[in-house]
Amino acid sequence: MNKTDRMLAIVLELQQRKVVRAEDLASIFETSVRTIYRDIQALSESGVPVMGAPGQGYSLMEGYFLPPVMFTVEEAVTLLIGTDFVEQRFDPEYGLKARTSSKKIESILPEPVRADASRVRKTMRLLSPGNRVSLGEEKDYVEIVRRAILQERKVEFNYVKKMPDSNGNRKSFRSAAPYGLAFLQGAWTLIAWCDLRQGIRHFRLSRMKELKVLEERFEMPPNFDLEDYRPSDDRNLRVQVLANPDIADRVKESDNYYMETLEECEDGLLVSFRVRQLEEILQWVLGWGSNVVVLEPESFRDRIRDEGEKMLKRY
């Protein structure tokens, strides 16, 4: 980043935050504190009202605002593709806002930039999920949950779990305090305090049924930050399989959530998984047929063998 771009970025950073230390700016822009001192001095000499407080940092004089800056073609394309994504995957209200935002962005671009951005944008495409039956309901649930989070109201719903519990049940009724939404592996997931489990749990919106917002309110924990939140990892079972060389590329592309390592070896592709229970990757392994061999644990080899015998009896 050259000096001019860095100085502009410093002003934008100061506009977003009340006080910023020179050390933090140096870390953000990967330069020295001495360089930041020189940039701040140059900004002050050019008329930008930067104020410094010893031991605290720098800030802009109240009321100062940098006029809108011109977008490069790459920046414009980034914003426009972002609006495409919001329109596809967010609820109808934000979808509408995304369309109007896109028009506003395009309207303020100079004609050469707008033409180039349009040309580049046409070479890229965000593929929608197509005929996913639950997509419409999932998008509706995004809006319901989003409003519940803002209003700090609890929600209730019937939830269909991926794996059955110890009693063989997959459905359960839940009430929860919604803390945030995350877009994981192509699907929306609610992070919430579950009243049934008395802890933070994750719920995919596509598995929810009869979602309702309750009158009961909750208070967001003061120490909870969705940006910093990291779920506890309780995947303690390790599984190792060997895939034939012929399907190695397809196995890599499958990008299974539970994969940990991929290692090329003389006999094929060695794949390691970490799971909570073996059923989580049972269908994945069976789907490759004889092209994948389970190496460990022995109990999983036995399980695959049993499934194979059951299939043989059916045919």
Tab-separated table of C-alpha atoms in Angstrom:
chain	number	residue	atom	x	y	z
A	1	MET	CA	0.000	0.000	0.000
A	2	ASN	CA	1.466	3.359	-1.004
A	3	LYS	CA	1.513	6.402	1.269
A	4	THR	CA	-1.501	8.127	-0.317
A	5	ASP	CA	-3.706	5.038	-0.057
A	6	ARG	CA	-2.544	4.433	3.501
A	7	MET	CA	-3.323	7.999	4.593
A	8	LEU	CA	-6.813	7.733	3.121
A	9	ALA	CA	-7.295	4.384	4.879
A	10	ILE	CA	-6.159	5.934	8.182
A	11	VAL	CA	-8.825	8.646	7.883
A	12	LEU	CA	-11.481	6.009	7.143
A	13	GLU	CA	-10.304	4.009	10.159
A	14	LEU	CA	-10.539	7.089	12.383
A	15	GLN	CA	-14.053	7.798	11.078
A	16	GLN	CA	-15.201	4.335	12.147
A	17	ARG	CA	-13.566	4.311	15.586
A	18	LYS	CA	-13.483	7.079	18.221
A	19	VAL	CA	-9.861	6.658	19.290
A	20	VAL	CA	-7.113	4.571	17.676
A	21	ARG	CA	-3.592	4.078	18.952
A	22	ALA	CA	-0.610	4.483	16.634
A	23	GLU	CA	0.432	0.923	17.492
A	24	ASP	CA	-2.952	-0.406	16.344
A	25	LEU	CA	-2.767	1.543	13.077
A	26	ALA	CA	0.750	0.213	12.500
A	27	SER	CA	-0.548	-3.329	13.009
A	28	ILE	CA	-3.525	-2.814	10.681
A	29	PHE	CA	-1.427	-1.399	7.844
A	30	GLU	CA	1.619	-3.593	8.521
A	31	THR	CA	4.057	-0.736	8.905
A	32	SER	CA	6.079	0.886	11.678
A	33	VAL	CA	4.765	3.209	14.375
A	34	ARG	CA	7.226	5.855	13.153
A	35	THR	CA	5.625	5.710	9.694
A	36	ILE	CA	2.182	6.202	11.257
A	37	TYR	CA	3.489	9.271	13.125
A	38	ARG	CA	4.682	10.735	9.803
A	39	ASP	CA	1.345	9.933	8.115
A	40	ILE	CA	-0.614	11.613	10.915
A	41	GLN	CA	1.592	14.694	10.650
A	42	ALA	CA	1.072	14.800	6.880
A	43	LEU	CA	-2.697	14.535	7.346
A	44	SER	CA	-2.684	17.402	9.853
A	45	GLU	CA	-0.613	19.572	7.509
A	46	SER	CA	-3.078	18.876	4.684
A	47	GLY	CA	-6.004	20.129	6.786
A	48	VAL	CA	-7.437	16.923	8.262
A	49	PRO	CA	-8.279	17.725	11.928
A	50	VAL	CA	-6.533	14.819	13.651
A	51	MET	CA	-6.242	15.142	17.433
A	52	GLY	CA	-3.824	13.182	19.581
A	53	ALA	CA	-4.263	12.338	23.254
A	54	PRO	CA	-1.122	11.123	25.083
A	55	GLY	CA	-1.484	7.529	26.188
A	56	GLN	CA	-4.833	7.126	24.383
A	57	GLY	CA	-4.433	7.574	20.629
A	58	TYR	CA	-5.676	9.612	17.713
A	59	SER	CA	-9.184	10.770	16.818
A	60	LEU	CA	-10.899	13.069	14.340
A	61	MET	CA	-12.403	16.363	15.424
A	62	GLU	CA	-16.125	15.923	16.039
A	63	GLY	CA	-18.175	16.760	12.970
A	64	TYR	CA	-15.423	16.044	10.439
A	65	PHE	CA	-16.403	13.595	7.723
A	66	LEU	CA	-14.523	12.593	4.602
A	67	PRO	CA	-16.694	12.951	1.463
A	68	PRO	CA	-17.468	9.749	-0.469
A	69	VAL	CA	-14.458	8.345	-2.305
A	70	MET	CA	-14.438	6.954	-5.814
A	71	PHE	CA	-14.602	3.188	-6.202
A	72	THR	CA	-12.167	1.230	-8.322
A	73	VAL	CA	-13.616	-1.376	-10.687
A	74	GLU	CA	-12.593	-4.155	-8.279
A	75	GLU	CA	-14.206	-2.396	-5.301
A	76	ALA	CA	-17.423	-1.794	-7.245
A	77	VAL	CA	-17.595	-5.433	-8.361
A	78	THR	CA	-17.009	-6.576	-4.772
A	79	LEU	CA	-19.912	-4.483	-3.507
A	80	LEU	CA	-22.260	-5.516	-6.312
A	81	ILE	CA	-21.527	-9.219	-5.870
A	82	GLY	CA	-22.128	-8.698	-2.164
A	83	THR	CA	-25.601	-7.336	-2.897
A	84	ASP	CA	-26.262	-10.355	-5.137
A	85	PHE	CA	-25.394	-12.679	-2.253
A	86	VAL	CA	-27.616	-10.796	0.203
A	87	GLU	CA	-30.505	-10.877	-2.270
A	88	GLN	CA	-30.170	-14.651	-2.684
A	89	ARG	CA	-29.595	-15.768	0.877
A	90	PHE	CA	-31.138	-13.177	3.205
A	91	ASP	CA	-34.804	-12.624	3.986
A	92	PRO	CA	-37.117	-10.704	1.594
A	93	GLU	CA	-36.710	-7.393	3.432
A	94	TYR	CA	-32.939	-7.407	3.091
A	95	GLY	CA	-33.276	-8.829	-0.417
A	96	LEU	CA	-35.207	-5.719	-1.415
A	97	LYS	CA	-32.622	-3.484	0.283
A	98	ALA	CA	-29.879	-5.317	-1.589
A	99	ARG	CA	-31.517	-4.564	-4.950
A	100	THR	CA	-31.952	-0.867	-4.152
A	101	SER	CA	-28.392	-0.691	-2.808
A	102	SER	CA	-27.091	-2.212	-6.019
A	103	LYS	CA	-28.882	0.435	-8.093
A	104	LYS	CA	-27.535	3.245	-5.896
A	105	ILE	CA	-23.965	1.946	-6.146
A	106	GLU	CA	-24.229	1.700	-9.923
A	107	SER	CA	-25.749	5.185	-10.186
A	108	ILE	CA	-22.813	6.933	-8.460
A	109	LEU	CA	-20.132	5.174	-10.507
A	110	PRO	CA	-18.517	7.120	-13.333
A	111	GLU	CA	-19.518	5.737	-16.715
A	112	PRO	CA	-16.112	4.098	-17.477
A	113	VAL	CA	-16.025	2.387	-14.068
A	114	ARG	CA	-19.688	1.351	-14.344
A	115	ALA	CA	-19.077	-0.160	-17.800
A	116	ASP	CA	-15.970	-2.036	-16.677
A	117	ALA	CA	-17.690	-3.231	-13.485
A	118	SER	CA	-20.647	-4.492	-15.495
A	119	ARG	CA	-18.327	-6.347	-17.860
A	120	VAL	CA	-16.373	-7.979	-15.028
A	121	ARG	CA	-19.563	-8.801	-13.107
A	122	LYS	CA	-20.940	-10.668	-16.113
A	123	THR	CA	-17.945	-13.019	-15.972
A	124	MET	CA	-18.861	-14.083	-12.413
A	125	ARG	CA	-21.957	-15.780	-11.116
A	126	LEU	CA	-23.301	-16.783	-7.735
A	127	LEU	CA	-25.200	-20.018	-8.211
A	128	SER	CA	-28.363	-20.156	-6.150
A	129	PRO	CA	-29.373	-23.403	-4.448
A	130	GLY	CA	-31.906	-23.939	-7.219
A	131	ASN	CA	-34.724	-26.302	-6.307
A	132	ARG	CA	-33.955	-26.728	-2.608
A	133	VAL	CA	-37.455	-27.184	-1.214
A	134	SER	CA	-36.656	-25.616	2.146
A	135	LEU	CA	-34.961	-22.487	0.812
A	136	GLY	CA	-38.095	-20.318	0.830
A	137	GLU	CA	-38.991	-21.303	4.384
A	138	GLU	CA	-35.367	-20.912	5.483
A	139	LYS	CA	-35.257	-17.338	4.158
A	140	ASP	CA	-38.526	-16.570	5.968
A	141	TYR	CA	-37.027	-17.953	9.158
A	142	VAL	CA	-33.962	-15.719	8.728
A	143	GLU	CA	-36.252	-12.694	8.990
A	144	ILE	CA	-38.163	-14.101	11.982
A	145	VAL	CA	-35.004	-14.968	13.895
A	146	ARG	CA	-33.279	-11.708	12.962
A	147	ARG	CA	-36.172	-9.698	14.394
A	148	ALA	CA	-36.290	-11.871	17.521
A	149	ILE	CA	-32.579	-11.207	18.112
A	150	LEU	CA	-33.030	-7.439	17.747
A	151	GLN	CA	-36.091	-7.448	20.031
A	152	GLU	CA	-34.397	-9.836	22.489
A	153	ARG	CA	-37.341	-12.230	22.475
A	154	LYS	CA	-37.183	-15.984	22.855
A	155	VAL	CA	-38.253	-18.356	20.094
A	156	GLU	CA	-39.725	-21.845	20.060
A	157	PHE	CA	-39.712	-24.474	17.343
A	158	ASN	CA	-39.747	-28.169	16.576
A	159	TYR	CA	-36.301	-29.340	15.568
A	160	VAL	CA	-35.326	-32.328	13.427
A	161	LYS	CA	-31.862	-33.484	14.454
A	162	LYS	CA	-29.424	-34.967	11.975
A	163	MET	CA	-28.813	-37.995	14.153
A	164	PRO	CA	-31.332	-39.758	16.452
A	165	ASP	CA	-30.806	-39.649	20.212
A	166	SER	CA	-30.279	-42.654	22.476
A	167	ASN	CA	-34.018	-43.396	22.284
A	168	GLY	CA	-34.063	-43.282	18.491
A	169	ASN	CA	-35.901	-39.939	18.351
A	170	ARG	CA	-34.927	-37.254	15.865
A	171	LYS	CA	-37.581	-34.654	16.642
A	172	SER	CA	-37.611	-32.451	19.727
A	173	PHE	CA	-39.378	-29.306	20.898
A	174	ARG	CA	-37.087	-26.401	21.818
A	175	SER	CA	-37.377	-22.934	23.289
A	176	ALA	CA	-34.289	-20.760	23.044
A	177	ALA	CA	-32.804	-17.307	23.442
A	178	PRO	CA	-31.394	-16.385	20.014
A	179	TYR	CA	-27.913	-14.856	20.232
A	180	GLY	CA	-26.937	-14.672	16.557
A	181	LEU	CA	-27.074	-16.073	13.027
A	182	ALA	CA	-24.145	-17.597	11.156
A	183	PHE	CA	-23.921	-18.721	7.540
A	184	LEU	CA	-22.119	-22.083	7.717
A	185	GLN	CA	-21.496	-24.506	4.867
A	186	GLY	CA	-24.143	-22.922	2.669
A	187	ALA	CA	-26.872	-22.835	5.326
A	188	TRP	CA	-28.084	-20.484	8.061
A	189	THR	CA	-27.431	-21.596	11.630
A	190	LEU	CA	-28.888	-20.106	14.808
A	191	ILE	CA	-26.575	-19.794	17.805
A	192	ALA	CA	-28.811	-19.732	20.873
A	193	TRP	CA	-29.140	-20.564	24.547
A	194	CYS	CA	-31.267	-23.717	24.609
A	195	ASP	CA	-33.618	-23.974	27.596
A	196	LEU	CA	-33.824	-27.743	27.226
A	197	ARG	CA	-30.060	-28.357	27.228
A	198	GLN	CA	-29.199	-25.384	29.455
A	199	GLY	CA	-26.348	-24.312	27.237
A	200	ILE	CA	-25.450	-22.700	23.920
A	201	ARG	CA	-26.487	-24.866	20.988
A	202	HIS	CA	-26.532	-24.565	17.188
A	203	PHE	CA	-29.695	-25.063	15.128
A	204	ARG	CA	-29.872	-25.139	11.340
A	205	LEU	CA	-32.852	-23.107	10.171
A	206	SER	CA	-33.586	-25.651	7.444
A	207	ARG	CA	-34.351	-28.243	10.157
A	208	MET	CA	-36.742	-26.020	12.086
A	209	LYS	CA	-40.502	-26.393	11.909
A	210	GLU	CA	-43.288	-24.167	13.262
A	211	LEU	CA	-40.926	-21.401	14.363
A	212	LYS	CA	-42.577	-18.796	16.614
A	213	VAL	CA	-41.403	-15.680	18.440
A	214	LEU	CA	-42.480	-15.586	22.081
A	215	GLU	CA	-43.436	-12.629	24.240
A	216	GLU	CA	-40.860	-13.750	26.800
A	217	ARG	CA	-37.745	-11.609	26.708
A	218	PHE	CA	-34.130	-12.458	27.468
A	219	GLU	CA	-30.980	-10.469	28.130
A	220	MET	CA	-27.944	-10.972	25.936
A	221	PRO	CA	-24.992	-12.032	28.132
A	222	PRO	CA	-22.600	-9.068	28.405
A	223	ASN	CA	-19.612	-11.325	27.711
A	224	PHE	CA	-21.056	-12.901	24.549
A	225	ASP	CA	-19.607	-11.647	21.255
A	226	LEU	CA	-20.660	-13.494	18.108
A	227	GLU	CA	-17.534	-12.312	16.307
A	228	ASP	CA	-15.274	-13.905	18.941
A	229	TYR	CA	-17.488	-16.891	19.775
A	230	ARG	CA	-15.909	-20.286	19.201
A	231	PRO	CA	-17.985	-23.405	19.955
A	232	SER	CA	-16.466	-26.120	22.093
A	233	ASP	CA	-15.175	-29.028	20.025
A	234	ASP	CA	-16.397	-32.365	21.356
A	235	ARG	CA	-15.457	-34.466	18.323
A	236	ASN	CA	-13.353	-37.075	20.131
A	237	LEU	CA	-13.624	-40.076	17.792
A	238	ARG	CA	-10.906	-40.410	15.149
A	239	VAL	CA	-11.498	-42.276	11.901
A	240	GLN	CA	-9.002	-43.046	9.150
A	241	VAL	CA	-9.865	-44.292	5.672
A	242	LEU	CA	-7.918	-45.046	2.510
A	243	ALA	CA	-9.382	-43.943	-0.835
A	244	ASN	CA	-8.335	-45.464	-4.149
A	245	PRO	CA	-6.114	-43.216	-6.307
A	246	ASP	CA	-8.814	-43.097	-9.018
A	247	ILE	CA	-11.210	-41.150	-6.788
A	248	ALA	CA	-8.668	-39.101	-4.814
A	249	ASP	CA	-9.573	-35.841	-6.575
A	250	ARG	CA	-13.296	-36.353	-6.011
A	251	VAL	CA	-12.734	-37.132	-2.337
A	252	LYS	CA	-10.789	-33.890	-1.951
A	253	GLU	CA	-13.580	-31.951	-3.682
A	254	SER	CA	-16.214	-33.478	-1.397
A	255	ASP	CA	-14.877	-31.222	1.382
A	256	ASN	CA	-16.561	-33.192	4.144
A	257	TYR	CA	-17.016	-31.127	7.311
A	258	TYR	CA	-15.399	-33.784	9.517
A	259	MET	CA	-12.208	-34.121	7.432
A	260	GLU	CA	-9.032	-33.168	9.268
A	261	THR	CA	-6.127	-34.227	7.065
A	262	LEU	CA	-5.543	-35.492	3.530
A	263	GLU	CA	-2.301	-37.276	2.728
A	264	GLU	CA	-1.169	-38.684	-0.617
A	265	CYS	CA	0.457	-42.095	-0.271
A	266	GLU	CA	1.511	-44.949	-2.541
A	267	ASP	CA	-1.786	-46.829	-2.123
A	268	GLY	CA	-4.080	-43.829	-2.543
A	269	LEU	CA	-5.360	-40.966	-0.416
A	270	LEU	CA	-5.208	-41.279	3.361
A	271	VAL	CA	-8.081	-39.330	4.927
A	272	SER	CA	-8.470	-38.621	8.651
A	273	PHE	CA	-11.730	-37.564	10.299
A	274	ARG	CA	-12.734	-36.442	13.784
A	275	VAL	CA	-16.398	-37.035	14.718
A	276	ARG	CA	-18.732	-37.158	17.717
A	277	GLN	CA	-20.285	-40.431	16.636
A	278	LEU	CA	-19.510	-42.811	13.787
A	279	GLU	CA	-22.949	-42.350	12.216
A	280	GLU	CA	-21.924	-38.847	11.178
A	281	ILE	CA	-19.747	-40.185	8.345
A	282	LEU	CA	-21.352	-43.603	7.826
A	283	GLN	CA	-23.293	-42.543	4.710
A	284	TRP	CA	-20.256	-40.709	3.317
A	285	VAL	CA	-18.087	-43.829	3.553
A	286	LEU	CA	-20.786	-46.148	2.184
A	287	GLY	CA	-21.361	-43.764	-0.721
A	288	TRP	CA	-17.909	-44.522	-2.139
A	289	GLY	CA	-18.524	-48.276	-2.130
A	290	SER	CA	-15.420	-50.426	-2.470
A	291	ASN	CA	-13.302	-47.425	-3.448
A	292	VAL	CA	-12.851	-46.519	0.225
A	293	VAL	CA	-11.524	-48.788	2.965
A	294	VAL	CA	-11.855	-48.001	6.677
A	295	LEU	CA	-8.526	-48.490	8.455
A	296	GLU	CA	-9.567	-47.550	11.971
A	297	PRO	CA	-11.253	-47.843	14.377
A	298	GLU	CA	-12.020	-51.545	14.189
A	299	SER	CA	-15.554	-50.943	15.478
A	300	PHE	CA	-16.270	-48.809	12.394
A	301	ARG	CA	-14.893	-51.523	10.104
A	302	ASP	CA	-17.336	-53.911	11.742
A	303	ARG	CA	-20.167	-51.436	11.258
A	304	ILE	CA	-19.409	-51.044	7.544
A	305	ARG	CA	-19.235	-54.826	7.190
A	306	ASP	CA	-22.629	-55.210	8.882
A	307	GLU	CA	-24.180	-52.593	6.580
A	308	GLY	CA	-22.720	-54.384	3.570
A	309	GLU	CA	-24.235	-57.684	4.668
A	310	LYS	CA	-27.621	-56.045	5.156
A	311	MET	CA	-27.438	-54.577	1.650
A	312	LEU	CA	-26.460	-57.961	0.223
A	313	LYS	CA	-29.517	-59.571	1.794
A	314	ARG	CA	-31.766	-56.937	0.239
A	315	TYR	CA	-30.423	-57.735	-3.219
